[in-house]
Amino acid sequence: MAIRPILVAPDARLKQKSAPVEGPVTDAHRALMSDMLETMYDAPGIGLAAIQIGEPVRIIVMDLAREGEDKQPRYFVNPEILWKSEETAPYEEGCLSVPEFYEEVQRPARVRVRYMNYEGKTIEEEAEGLYAVCIQHEMDHLEGVLFIDHISRLKRENALRKLKKVKKAAEQDAPGKRL
Ligand code: GNR
Ligand code: NI
């Protein structure tokens, strides 16, 4: 297991579409999922898509357990949304690839999803609440979409301008460091 660097916007890699896992879930996929989970816990975050550590494959990890609760790691390979509710709900979102920026996003309140789990078993279930928010946020990453793509252009450009500044300062601080 290893903690890997998380890509921060603006970065062209975060805009690419991730490719499906072809065939069964292998130990190589499980090794990637372990790195993702360790990276997510370290951040800390509640979800992570593989592209956030530079791997353009359709794999997500998540843990919605609260502080002090036992860990509840979840793994999603090739997730698909089968159904979205008409009803939407607002949630103040953040993203490890858009650090220190939070904004309300409206999404379908409930979704039905199908995916393969850590063992490669196909699961179908309905998500609501924070689970619904997080799976939609992570599945957006697989399409190269960030939560700031769902807010006003003015707010998005302000967030990106701030991130560019922070990156430039970090580059002057530690030239050549991978960010
Ligand atoms: O850690 C995270 N918190 C969060 C809060 C509200 C809505 C979505 C998220 S996901 C985010 C981690 C992340 O960037 N996943 O891609
Ligand atoms: Ni994110």
mmCIF file with all atom_site columns, C-alpha atoms and ligand atoms in Angstrom:
data_model
loop_
_atom_site.group_PDB
_atom_site.id
_atom_site.type_symbol
_atom_site.label_atom_id
_atom_site.label_alt_id
_atom_site.label_comp_id
_atom_site.label_asym_id
_atom_site.label_entity_id
_atom_site.label_seq_id
_atom_site.pdbx_PDB_ins_code
_atom_site.Cartn_x
_atom_site.Cartn_y
_atom_site.Cartn_z
_atom_site.occupancy
_atom_site.B_iso_or_equiv
_atom_site.pdbx_formal_charge
_atom_site.auth_seq_id
_atom_site.auth_comp_id
_atom_site.auth_asym_id
_atom_site.auth_atom_id
_atom_site.pdbx_PDB_model_num
ATOM   1   C  CA  . MET A 1 1   ? 0.000   0.000  0.000   1.00 0.00 ? 1   MET A CA  1
ATOM   2   C  CA  . ALA A 1 2   ? 1.163   3.518  -0.708  1.00 0.00 ? 2   ALA A CA  1
ATOM   3   C  CA  . ILE A 1 3   ? -0.069  7.061  -0.346  1.00 0.00 ? 3   ILE A CA  1
ATOM   4   C  CA  . ARG A 1 4   ? 0.035   8.655  -3.797  1.00 0.00 ? 4   ARG A CA  1
ATOM   5   C  CA  . PRO A 1 5   ? -0.030  12.363 -4.774  1.00 0.00 ? 5   PRO A CA  1
ATOM   6   C  CA  . ILE A 1 6   ? -3.532  13.726 -5.513  1.00 0.00 ? 6   ILE A CA  1
ATOM   7   C  CA  . LEU A 1 7   ? -3.894  15.775 -8.719  1.00 0.00 ? 7   LEU A CA  1
ATOM   8   C  CA  . VAL A 1 8   ? -5.121  19.326 -8.160  1.00 0.00 ? 8   VAL A CA  1
ATOM   9   C  CA  . ALA A 1 9   ? -7.129  21.376 -10.700 1.00 0.00 ? 9   ALA A CA  1
ATOM   10  C  CA  . PRO A 1 10  ? -6.481  22.852 -13.163 1.00 0.00 ? 10  PRO A CA  1
ATOM   11  C  CA  . ASP A 1 11  ? -4.878  19.701 -14.593 1.00 0.00 ? 11  ASP A CA  1
ATOM   12  C  CA  . ALA A 1 12  ? -5.672  18.247 -18.041 1.00 0.00 ? 12  ALA A CA  1
ATOM   13  C  CA  . ARG A 1 13  ? -5.551  14.704 -16.617 1.00 0.00 ? 13  ARG A CA  1
ATOM   14  C  CA  . LEU A 1 14  ? -8.598  15.432 -14.428 1.00 0.00 ? 14  LEU A CA  1
ATOM   15  C  CA  . LYS A 1 15  ? -10.593 16.256 -17.591 1.00 0.00 ? 15  LYS A CA  1
ATOM   16  C  CA  . GLN A 1 16  ? -10.069 12.936 -19.330 1.00 0.00 ? 16  GLN A CA  1
ATOM   17  C  CA  . LYS A 1 17  ? -12.645 10.192 -19.476 1.00 0.00 ? 17  LYS A CA  1
ATOM   18  C  CA  . SER A 1 18  ? -11.587 7.048  -17.582 1.00 0.00 ? 18  SER A CA  1
ATOM   19  C  CA  . ALA A 1 19  ? -11.653 3.650  -19.337 1.00 0.00 ? 19  ALA A CA  1
ATOM   20  C  CA  . PRO A 1 20  ? -13.657 0.672  -18.067 1.00 0.00 ? 20  PRO A CA  1
ATOM   21  C  CA  . VAL A 1 21  ? -11.932 -2.277 -16.415 1.00 0.00 ? 21  VAL A CA  1
ATOM   22  C  CA  . GLU A 1 22  ? -12.073 -5.038 -19.031 1.00 0.00 ? 22  GLU A CA  1
ATOM   23  C  CA  . GLY A 1 23  ? -12.626 -8.545 -17.735 1.00 0.00 ? 23  GLY A CA  1
ATOM   24  C  CA  . PRO A 1 24  ? -12.587 -9.586 -14.096 1.00 0.00 ? 24  PRO A CA  1
ATOM   25  C  CA  . VAL A 1 25  ? -11.316 -7.624 -11.091 1.00 0.00 ? 25  VAL A CA  1
ATOM   26  C  CA  . THR A 1 26  ? -7.692  -8.714 -10.574 1.00 0.00 ? 26  THR A CA  1
ATOM   27  C  CA  . ASP A 1 27  ? -5.114  -8.382 -7.807  1.00 0.00 ? 27  ASP A CA  1
ATOM   28  C  CA  . ALA A 1 28  ? -3.596  -5.468 -9.758  1.00 0.00 ? 28  ALA A CA  1
ATOM   29  C  CA  . HIS A 1 29  ? -6.951  -3.641 -9.501  1.00 0.00 ? 29  HIS A CA  1
ATOM   30  C  CA  . ARG A 1 30  ? -7.149  -4.514 -5.802  1.00 0.00 ? 30  ARG A CA  1
ATOM   31  C  CA  . ALA A 1 31  ? -3.616  -3.127 -5.265  1.00 0.00 ? 31  ALA A CA  1
ATOM   32  C  CA  . LEU A 1 32  ? -4.707  0.137  -6.923  1.00 0.00 ? 32  LEU A CA  1
ATOM   33  C  CA  . MET A 1 33  ? -7.854  0.218  -4.740  1.00 0.00 ? 33  MET A CA  1
ATOM   34  C  CA  . SER A 1 34  ? -5.684  -0.216 -1.610  1.00 0.00 ? 34  SER A CA  1
ATOM   35  C  CA  . ASP A 1 35  ? -3.455  2.699  -2.639  1.00 0.00 ? 35  ASP A CA  1
ATOM   36  C  CA  . MET A 1 36  ? -6.553  4.789  -3.351  1.00 0.00 ? 36  MET A CA  1
ATOM   37  C  CA  . LEU A 1 37  ? -8.092  3.980  0.029   1.00 0.00 ? 37  LEU A CA  1
ATOM   38  C  CA  . GLU A 1 38  ? -4.856  4.750  1.891   1.00 0.00 ? 38  GLU A CA  1
ATOM   39  C  CA  . THR A 1 39  ? -4.506  8.038  -0.047  1.00 0.00 ? 39  THR A CA  1
ATOM   40  C  CA  . MET A 1 40  ? -8.150  8.923  0.710   1.00 0.00 ? 40  MET A CA  1
ATOM   41  C  CA  . TYR A 1 41  ? -7.851  8.181  4.466   1.00 0.00 ? 41  TYR A CA  1
ATOM   42  C  CA  . ASP A 1 42  ? -4.629  10.187 4.644   1.00 0.00 ? 42  ASP A CA  1
ATOM   43  C  CA  . ALA A 1 43  ? -6.117  13.260 2.911   1.00 0.00 ? 43  ALA A CA  1
ATOM   44  C  CA  . PRO A 1 44  ? -8.660  12.817 4.592   1.00 0.00 ? 44  PRO A CA  1
ATOM   45  C  CA  . GLY A 1 45  ? -11.632 12.409 2.260   1.00 0.00 ? 45  GLY A CA  1
ATOM   46  C  CA  . ILE A 1 46  ? -14.815 10.335 1.974   1.00 0.00 ? 46  ILE A CA  1
ATOM   47  C  CA  . GLY A 1 47  ? -14.326 9.238  -1.652  1.00 0.00 ? 47  GLY A CA  1
ATOM   48  C  CA  . LEU A 1 48  ? -11.660 9.054  -4.350  1.00 0.00 ? 48  LEU A CA  1
ATOM   49  C  CA  . ALA A 1 49  ? -11.693 8.286  -8.077  1.00 0.00 ? 49  ALA A CA  1
ATOM   50  C  CA  . ALA A 1 50  ? -8.628  6.605  -9.634  1.00 0.00 ? 50  ALA A CA  1
ATOM   51  C  CA  . ILE A 1 51  ? -7.990  9.553  -11.972 1.00 0.00 ? 51  ILE A CA  1
ATOM   52  C  CA  . GLN A 1 52  ? -7.355  11.729 -8.898  1.00 0.00 ? 52  GLN A CA  1
ATOM   53  C  CA  . ILE A 1 53  ? -4.092  9.781  -8.469  1.00 0.00 ? 53  ILE A CA  1
ATOM   54  C  CA  . GLY A 1 54  ? -3.480  9.826  -12.223 1.00 0.00 ? 54  GLY A CA  1
ATOM   55  C  CA  . GLU A 1 55  ? -4.969  6.412  -13.163 1.00 0.00 ? 55  GLU A CA  1
ATOM   56  C  CA  . PRO A 1 56  ? -7.637  6.826  -15.876 1.00 0.00 ? 56  PRO A CA  1
ATOM   57  C  CA  . VAL A 1 57  ? -9.686  3.716  -15.011 1.00 0.00 ? 57  VAL A CA  1
ATOM   58  C  CA  . ARG A 1 58  ? -13.293 3.457  -13.803 1.00 0.00 ? 58  ARG A CA  1
ATOM   59  C  CA  . ILE A 1 59  ? -12.538 2.646  -10.158 1.00 0.00 ? 59  ILE A CA  1
ATOM   60  C  CA  . ILE A 1 60  ? -13.793 4.498  -7.047  1.00 0.00 ? 60  ILE A CA  1
ATOM   61  C  CA  . VAL A 1 61  ? -13.270 3.998  -3.320  1.00 0.00 ? 61  VAL A CA  1
ATOM   62  C  CA  . MET A 1 62  ? -15.419 5.473  -0.558  1.00 0.00 ? 62  MET A CA  1
ATOM   63  C  CA  . ASP A 1 63  ? -15.851 5.401  3.210   1.00 0.00 ? 63  ASP A CA  1
ATOM   64  C  CA  . LEU A 1 64  ? -18.783 7.302  4.709   1.00 0.00 ? 64  LEU A CA  1
ATOM   65  C  CA  . ALA A 1 65  ? -18.164 6.234  8.330   1.00 0.00 ? 65  ALA A CA  1
ATOM   66  C  CA  . ARG A 1 66  ? -17.980 9.161  10.736  1.00 0.00 ? 66  ARG A CA  1
ATOM   67  C  CA  . GLU A 1 67  ? -15.025 9.929  12.972  1.00 0.00 ? 67  GLU A CA  1
ATOM   68  C  CA  . GLY A 1 68  ? -14.829 7.405  15.779  1.00 0.00 ? 68  GLY A CA  1
ATOM   69  C  CA  . GLU A 1 69  ? -16.944 4.829  13.902  1.00 0.00 ? 69  GLU A CA  1
ATOM   70  C  CA  . ASP A 1 70  ? -15.422 1.631  12.500  1.00 0.00 ? 70  ASP A CA  1
ATOM   71  C  CA  . LYS A 1 71  ? -14.090 1.953  8.954   1.00 0.00 ? 71  LYS A CA  1
ATOM   72  C  CA  . GLN A 1 72  ? -16.517 1.031  6.144   1.00 0.00 ? 72  GLN A CA  1
ATOM   73  C  CA  . PRO A 1 73  ? -14.442 0.893  2.960   1.00 0.00 ? 73  PRO A CA  1
ATOM   74  C  CA  . ARG A 1 74  ? -16.463 0.531  -0.254  1.00 0.00 ? 74  ARG A CA  1
ATOM   75  C  CA  . TYR A 1 75  ? -15.066 -0.275 -3.694  1.00 0.00 ? 75  TYR A CA  1
ATOM   76  C  CA  . PHE A 1 76  ? -16.702 0.399  -7.063  1.00 0.00 ? 76  PHE A CA  1
ATOM   77  C  CA  . VAL A 1 77  ? -15.451 -0.971 -10.387 1.00 0.00 ? 77  VAL A CA  1
ATOM   78  C  CA  . ASN A 1 78  ? -17.220 0.136  -13.603 1.00 0.00 ? 78  ASN A CA  1
ATOM   79  C  CA  . PRO A 1 79  ? -20.110 1.831  -11.745 1.00 0.00 ? 79  PRO A CA  1
ATOM   80  C  CA  . GLU A 1 80  ? -23.216 2.701  -13.779 1.00 0.00 ? 80  GLU A CA  1
ATOM   81  C  CA  . ILE A 1 81  ? -26.234 4.804  -12.868 1.00 0.00 ? 81  ILE A CA  1
ATOM   82  C  CA  . LEU A 1 82  ? -29.359 2.838  -13.770 1.00 0.00 ? 82  LEU A CA  1
ATOM   83  C  CA  . TRP A 1 83  ? -31.886 5.401  -12.516 1.00 0.00 ? 83  TRP A CA  1
ATOM   84  C  CA  . LYS A 1 84  ? -31.937 8.916  -11.041 1.00 0.00 ? 84  LYS A CA  1
ATOM   85  C  CA  . SER A 1 85  ? -34.808 10.417 -9.034  1.00 0.00 ? 85  SER A CA  1
ATOM   86  C  CA  . GLU A 1 86  ? -36.618 13.460 -10.451 1.00 0.00 ? 86  GLU A CA  1
ATOM   87  C  CA  . GLU A 1 87  ? -36.311 15.009 -7.010  1.00 0.00 ? 87  GLU A CA  1
ATOM   88  C  CA  . THR A 1 88  ? -33.012 16.776 -6.360  1.00 0.00 ? 88  THR A CA  1
ATOM   89  C  CA  . ALA A 1 89  ? -31.263 17.723 -3.103  1.00 0.00 ? 89  ALA A CA  1
ATOM   90  C  CA  . PRO A 1 90  ? -28.604 20.350 -2.335  1.00 0.00 ? 90  PRO A CA  1
ATOM   91  C  CA  . TYR A 1 91  ? -25.313 19.500 -0.623  1.00 0.00 ? 91  TYR A CA  1
ATOM   92  C  CA  . GLU A 1 92  ? -22.258 21.621 0.161   1.00 0.00 ? 92  GLU A CA  1
ATOM   93  C  CA  . GLU A 1 93  ? -19.560 19.739 -1.751  1.00 0.00 ? 93  GLU A CA  1
ATOM   94  C  CA  . GLY A 1 94  ? -15.794 19.772 -1.622  1.00 0.00 ? 94  GLY A CA  1
ATOM   95  C  CA  . CYS A 1 95  ? -13.169 17.869 -3.598  1.00 0.00 ? 95  CYS A CA  1
ATOM   96  C  CA  . LEU A 1 96  ? -9.615  16.763 -2.832  1.00 0.00 ? 96  LEU A CA  1
ATOM   97  C  CA  . SER A 1 97  ? -8.695  17.986 -6.337  1.00 0.00 ? 97  SER A CA  1
ATOM   98  C  CA  . VAL A 1 98  ? -10.192 21.439 -5.589  1.00 0.00 ? 98  VAL A CA  1
ATOM   99  C  CA  . PRO A 1 99  ? -8.754  22.012 -2.095  1.00 0.00 ? 99  PRO A CA  1
ATOM   100 C  CA  . GLU A 1 100 ? -10.242 24.544 0.307   1.00 0.00 ? 100 GLU A CA  1
ATOM   101 C  CA  . PHE A 1 101 ? -13.247 25.381 -1.856  1.00 0.00 ? 101 PHE A CA  1
ATOM   102 C  CA  . TYR A 1 102 ? -16.822 24.419 -0.953  1.00 0.00 ? 102 TYR A CA  1
ATOM   103 C  CA  . GLU A 1 103 ? -20.048 25.171 -2.789  1.00 0.00 ? 103 GLU A CA  1
ATOM   104 C  CA  . GLU A 1 104 ? -23.609 23.904 -2.850  1.00 0.00 ? 104 GLU A CA  1
ATOM   105 C  CA  . VAL A 1 105 ? -24.475 21.550 -5.717  1.00 0.00 ? 105 VAL A CA  1
ATOM   106 C  CA  . GLN A 1 106 ? -27.939 20.199 -6.657  1.00 0.00 ? 106 GLN A CA  1
ATOM   107 C  CA  . ARG A 1 107 ? -28.092 16.552 -7.729  1.00 0.00 ? 107 ARG A CA  1
ATOM   108 C  CA  . PRO A 1 108 ? -30.736 13.814 -7.936  1.00 0.00 ? 108 PRO A CA  1
ATOM   109 C  CA  . ALA A 1 109 ? -31.603 12.879 -4.343  1.00 0.00 ? 109 ALA A CA  1
ATOM   110 C  CA  . ARG A 1 110 ? -31.563 9.125  -5.056  1.00 0.00 ? 110 ARG A CA  1
ATOM   111 C  CA  . VAL A 1 111 ? -29.856 6.978  -7.686  1.00 0.00 ? 111 VAL A CA  1
ATOM   112 C  CA  . ARG A 1 112 ? -29.856 3.275  -8.499  1.00 0.00 ? 112 ARG A CA  1
ATOM   113 C  CA  . VAL A 1 113 ? -26.325 2.012  -9.227  1.00 0.00 ? 113 VAL A CA  1
ATOM   114 C  CA  . ARG A 1 114 ? -24.701 -1.156 -10.543 1.00 0.00 ? 114 ARG A CA  1
ATOM   115 C  CA  . TYR A 1 115 ? -21.000 -1.885 -10.016 1.00 0.00 ? 115 TYR A CA  1
ATOM   116 C  CA  . MET A 1 116 ? -18.492 -4.621 -9.253  1.00 0.00 ? 116 MET A CA  1
ATOM   117 C  CA  . ASN A 1 117 ? -17.134 -4.738 -5.694  1.00 0.00 ? 117 ASN A CA  1
ATOM   118 C  CA  . TYR A 1 118 ? -13.647 -5.632 -4.364  1.00 0.00 ? 118 TYR A CA  1
ATOM   119 C  CA  . GLU A 1 119 ? -14.297 -9.326 -4.993  1.00 0.00 ? 119 GLU A CA  1
ATOM   120 C  CA  . GLY A 1 120 ? -15.593 -8.653 -8.505  1.00 0.00 ? 120 GLY A CA  1
ATOM   121 C  CA  . LYS A 1 121 ? -19.190 -9.422 -7.588  1.00 0.00 ? 121 LYS A CA  1
ATOM   122 C  CA  . THR A 1 122 ? -21.852 -7.391 -9.403  1.00 0.00 ? 122 THR A CA  1
ATOM   123 C  CA  . ILE A 1 123 ? -24.005 -5.369 -6.978  1.00 0.00 ? 123 ILE A CA  1
ATOM   124 C  CA  . GLU A 1 124 ? -27.156 -3.348 -7.666  1.00 0.00 ? 124 GLU A CA  1
ATOM   125 C  CA  . GLU A 1 125 ? -28.483 -0.983 -5.024  1.00 0.00 ? 125 GLU A CA  1
ATOM   126 C  CA  . GLU A 1 126 ? -30.201 2.330  -4.379  1.00 0.00 ? 126 GLU A CA  1
ATOM   127 C  CA  . ALA A 1 127 ? -28.233 5.210  -2.847  1.00 0.00 ? 127 ALA A CA  1
ATOM   128 C  CA  . GLU A 1 128 ? -29.620 8.202  -0.957  1.00 0.00 ? 128 GLU A CA  1
ATOM   129 C  CA  . GLY A 1 129 ? -28.296 10.950 1.296   1.00 0.00 ? 129 GLY A CA  1
ATOM   130 C  CA  . LEU A 1 130 ? -24.522 11.383 1.442   1.00 0.00 ? 130 LEU A CA  1
ATOM   131 C  CA  . TYR A 1 131 ? -24.026 8.064  -0.387  1.00 0.00 ? 131 TYR A CA  1
ATOM   132 C  CA  . ALA A 1 132 ? -26.012 9.388  -3.369  1.00 0.00 ? 132 ALA A CA  1
ATOM   133 C  CA  . VAL A 1 133 ? -24.066 12.684 -3.345  1.00 0.00 ? 133 VAL A CA  1
ATOM   134 C  CA  . CYS A 1 134 ? -20.687 10.954 -3.140  1.00 0.00 ? 134 CYS A CA  1
ATOM   135 C  CA  . ILE A 1 135 ? -21.271 8.280  -5.800  1.00 0.00 ? 135 ILE A CA  1
ATOM   136 C  CA  . GLN A 1 136 ? -22.471 10.949 -8.260  1.00 0.00 ? 136 GLN A CA  1
ATOM   137 C  CA  . HIS A 1 137 ? -19.493 13.212 -7.415  1.00 0.00 ? 137 HIS A CA  1
ATOM   138 C  CA  . GLU A 1 138 ? -17.061 10.298 -7.955  1.00 0.00 ? 138 GLU A CA  1
ATOM   139 C  CA  . MET A 1 139 ? -18.758 9.116  -11.149 1.00 0.00 ? 139 MET A CA  1
ATOM   140 C  CA  . ASP A 1 140 ? -18.419 12.654 -12.517 1.00 0.00 ? 140 ASP A CA  1
ATOM   141 C  CA  . HIS A 1 141 ? -14.632 12.293 -12.076 1.00 0.00 ? 141 HIS A CA  1
ATOM   142 C  CA  . LEU A 1 142 ? -14.760 9.206  -14.347 1.00 0.00 ? 142 LEU A CA  1
ATOM   143 C  CA  . GLU A 1 143 ? -16.210 11.484 -17.059 1.00 0.00 ? 143 GLU A CA  1
ATOM   144 C  CA  . GLY A 1 144 ? -13.645 14.245 -16.456 1.00 0.00 ? 144 GLY A CA  1
ATOM   145 C  CA  . VAL A 1 145 ? -16.174 16.430 -14.624 1.00 0.00 ? 145 VAL A CA  1
ATOM   146 C  CA  . LEU A 1 146 ? -15.511 18.283 -11.338 1.00 0.00 ? 146 LEU A CA  1
ATOM   147 C  CA  . PHE A 1 147 ? -18.168 19.599 -8.929  1.00 0.00 ? 147 PHE A CA  1
ATOM   148 C  CA  . ILE A 1 148 ? -17.136 23.148 -9.856  1.00 0.00 ? 148 ILE A CA  1
ATOM   149 C  CA  . ASP A 1 149 ? -18.421 22.380 -13.379 1.00 0.00 ? 149 ASP A CA  1
ATOM   150 C  CA  . HIS A 1 150 ? -21.923 22.375 -11.807 1.00 0.00 ? 150 HIS A CA  1
ATOM   151 C  CA  . ILE A 1 151 ? -21.680 25.906 -10.334 1.00 0.00 ? 151 ILE A CA  1
ATOM   152 C  CA  . SER A 1 152 ? -21.698 29.377 -11.895 1.00 0.00 ? 152 SER A CA  1
ATOM   153 C  CA  . ARG A 1 153 ? -18.836 30.336 -14.207 1.00 0.00 ? 153 ARG A CA  1
ATOM   154 C  CA  . LEU A 1 154 ? -17.919 33.249 -11.943 1.00 0.00 ? 154 LEU A CA  1
ATOM   155 C  CA  . LYS A 1 155 ? -17.541 31.007 -8.872  1.00 0.00 ? 155 LYS A CA  1
ATOM   156 C  CA  . ARG A 1 156 ? -15.670 28.325 -10.879 1.00 0.00 ? 156 ARG A CA  1
ATOM   157 C  CA  . GLU A 1 157 ? -13.193 30.835 -12.311 1.00 0.00 ? 157 GLU A CA  1
ATOM   158 C  CA  . ASN A 1 158 ? -12.598 32.347 -8.861  1.00 0.00 ? 158 ASN A CA  1
ATOM   159 C  CA  . ALA A 1 159 ? -11.855 28.887 -7.443  1.00 0.00 ? 159 ALA A CA  1
ATOM   160 C  CA  . LEU A 1 160 ? -9.489  27.989 -10.315 1.00 0.00 ? 160 LEU A CA  1
ATOM   161 C  CA  . ARG A 1 161 ? -7.690  31.342 -10.099 1.00 0.00 ? 161 ARG A CA  1
ATOM   162 C  CA  . LYS A 1 162 ? -7.015  30.733 -6.398  1.00 0.00 ? 162 LYS A CA  1
ATOM   163 C  CA  . LEU A 1 163 ? -5.729  27.189 -7.107  1.00 0.00 ? 163 LEU A CA  1
ATOM   164 C  CA  . LYS A 1 164 ? -3.370  28.421 -9.836  1.00 0.00 ? 164 LYS A CA  1
ATOM   165 C  CA  . LYS A 1 165 ? -1.934  30.963 -7.374  1.00 0.00 ? 165 LYS A CA  1
ATOM   166 C  CA  . VAL A 1 166 ? -1.415  28.310 -4.689  1.00 0.00 ? 166 VAL A CA  1
ATOM   167 C  CA  . LYS A 1 167 ? 0.287   26.005 -7.237  1.00 0.00 ? 167 LYS A CA  1
ATOM   168 C  CA  . LYS A 1 168 ? 2.598   28.793 -8.414  1.00 0.00 ? 168 LYS A CA  1
ATOM   169 C  CA  . ALA A 1 169 ? 3.580   29.640 -4.824  1.00 0.00 ? 169 ALA A CA  1
ATOM   170 C  CA  . ALA A 1 170 ? 4.254   25.952 -4.087  1.00 0.00 ? 170 ALA A CA  1
ATOM   171 C  CA  . GLU A 1 171 ? 6.374   25.672 -7.244  1.00 0.00 ? 171 GLU A CA  1
ATOM   172 C  CA  . GLN A 1 172 ? 8.525   28.643 -6.120  1.00 0.00 ? 172 GLN A CA  1
ATOM   173 C  CA  . ASP A 1 173 ? 8.793   27.085 -2.669  1.00 0.00 ? 173 ASP A CA  1
ATOM   174 C  CA  . ALA A 1 174 ? 9.881   23.613 -3.845  1.00 0.00 ? 174 ALA A CA  1
ATOM   175 C  CA  . PRO A 1 175 ? 10.826  23.653 -7.557  1.00 0.00 ? 175 PRO A CA  1
ATOM   176 C  CA  . GLY A 1 176 ? 10.108  20.441 -9.426  1.00 0.00 ? 176 GLY A CA  1
ATOM   177 C  CA  . LYS A 1 177 ? 8.064   18.872 -6.629  1.00 0.00 ? 177 LYS A CA  1
ATOM   178 C  CA  . ARG A 1 178 ? 5.222   16.731 -8.001  1.00 0.00 ? 178 ARG A CA  1
ATOM   179 C  CA  . LEU A 1 179 ? 1.899   18.383 -7.194  1.00 0.00 ? 179 LEU A CA  1
HETATM 180 O  O1  . GNR B 2 .   ? -13.843 14.137 0.721   1.00 0.00 ? 1   GNR B O1  1
HETATM 181 C  C1  . GNR B 2 .   ? -14.752 14.533 -0.010  1.00 0.00 ? 1   GNR B C1  1
HETATM 182 N  N1  . GNR B 2 .   ? -15.845 15.105 0.551   1.00 0.00 ? 1   GNR B N1  1
HETATM 183 C  C2  . GNR B 2 .   ? -17.006 15.399 -0.151  1.00 0.00 ? 1   GNR B C2  1
HETATM 184 C  C3  . GNR B 2 .   ? -17.940 16.227 0.453   1.00 0.00 ? 1   GNR B C3  1
HETATM 185 C  C4  . GNR B 2 .   ? -19.105 16.536 -0.200  1.00 0.00 ? 1   GNR B C4  1
HETATM 186 C  C5  . GNR B 2 .   ? -19.366 16.013 -1.444  1.00 0.00 ? 1   GNR B C5  1
HETATM 187 C  C6  . GNR B 2 .   ? -18.434 15.207 -2.067  1.00 0.00 ? 1   GNR B C6  1
HETATM 188 C  C7  . GNR B 2 .   ? -17.262 14.889 -1.424  1.00 0.00 ? 1   GNR B C7  1
HETATM 189 S  S1  . GNR B 2 .   ? -16.103 13.833 -2.191  1.00 0.00 ? 1   GNR B S1  1
HETATM 190 C  C8  . GNR B 2 .   ? -14.628 14.439 -1.473  1.00 0.00 ? 1   GNR B C8  1
HETATM 191 C  C9  . GNR B 2 .   ? -13.448 13.607 -1.912  1.00 0.00 ? 1   GNR B C9  1
HETATM 192 C  C10 . GNR B 2 .   ? -13.259 13.735 -3.410  1.00 0.00 ? 1   GNR B C10 1
HETATM 193 O  O2  . GNR B 2 .   ? -12.800 14.702 -3.941  1.00 0.00 ? 1   GNR B O2  1
HETATM 194 N  N2  . GNR B 2 .   ? -13.678 12.741 -4.143  1.00 0.00 ? 1   GNR B N2  1
HETATM 195 O  O3  . GNR B 2 .   ? -13.594 12.803 -5.480  1.00 0.00 ? 1   GNR B O3  1
HETATM 196 NI NI  . NI  B 3 .   ? -13.691 14.929 -5.969  1.00 0.00 ? 2   NI  B NI  1
#
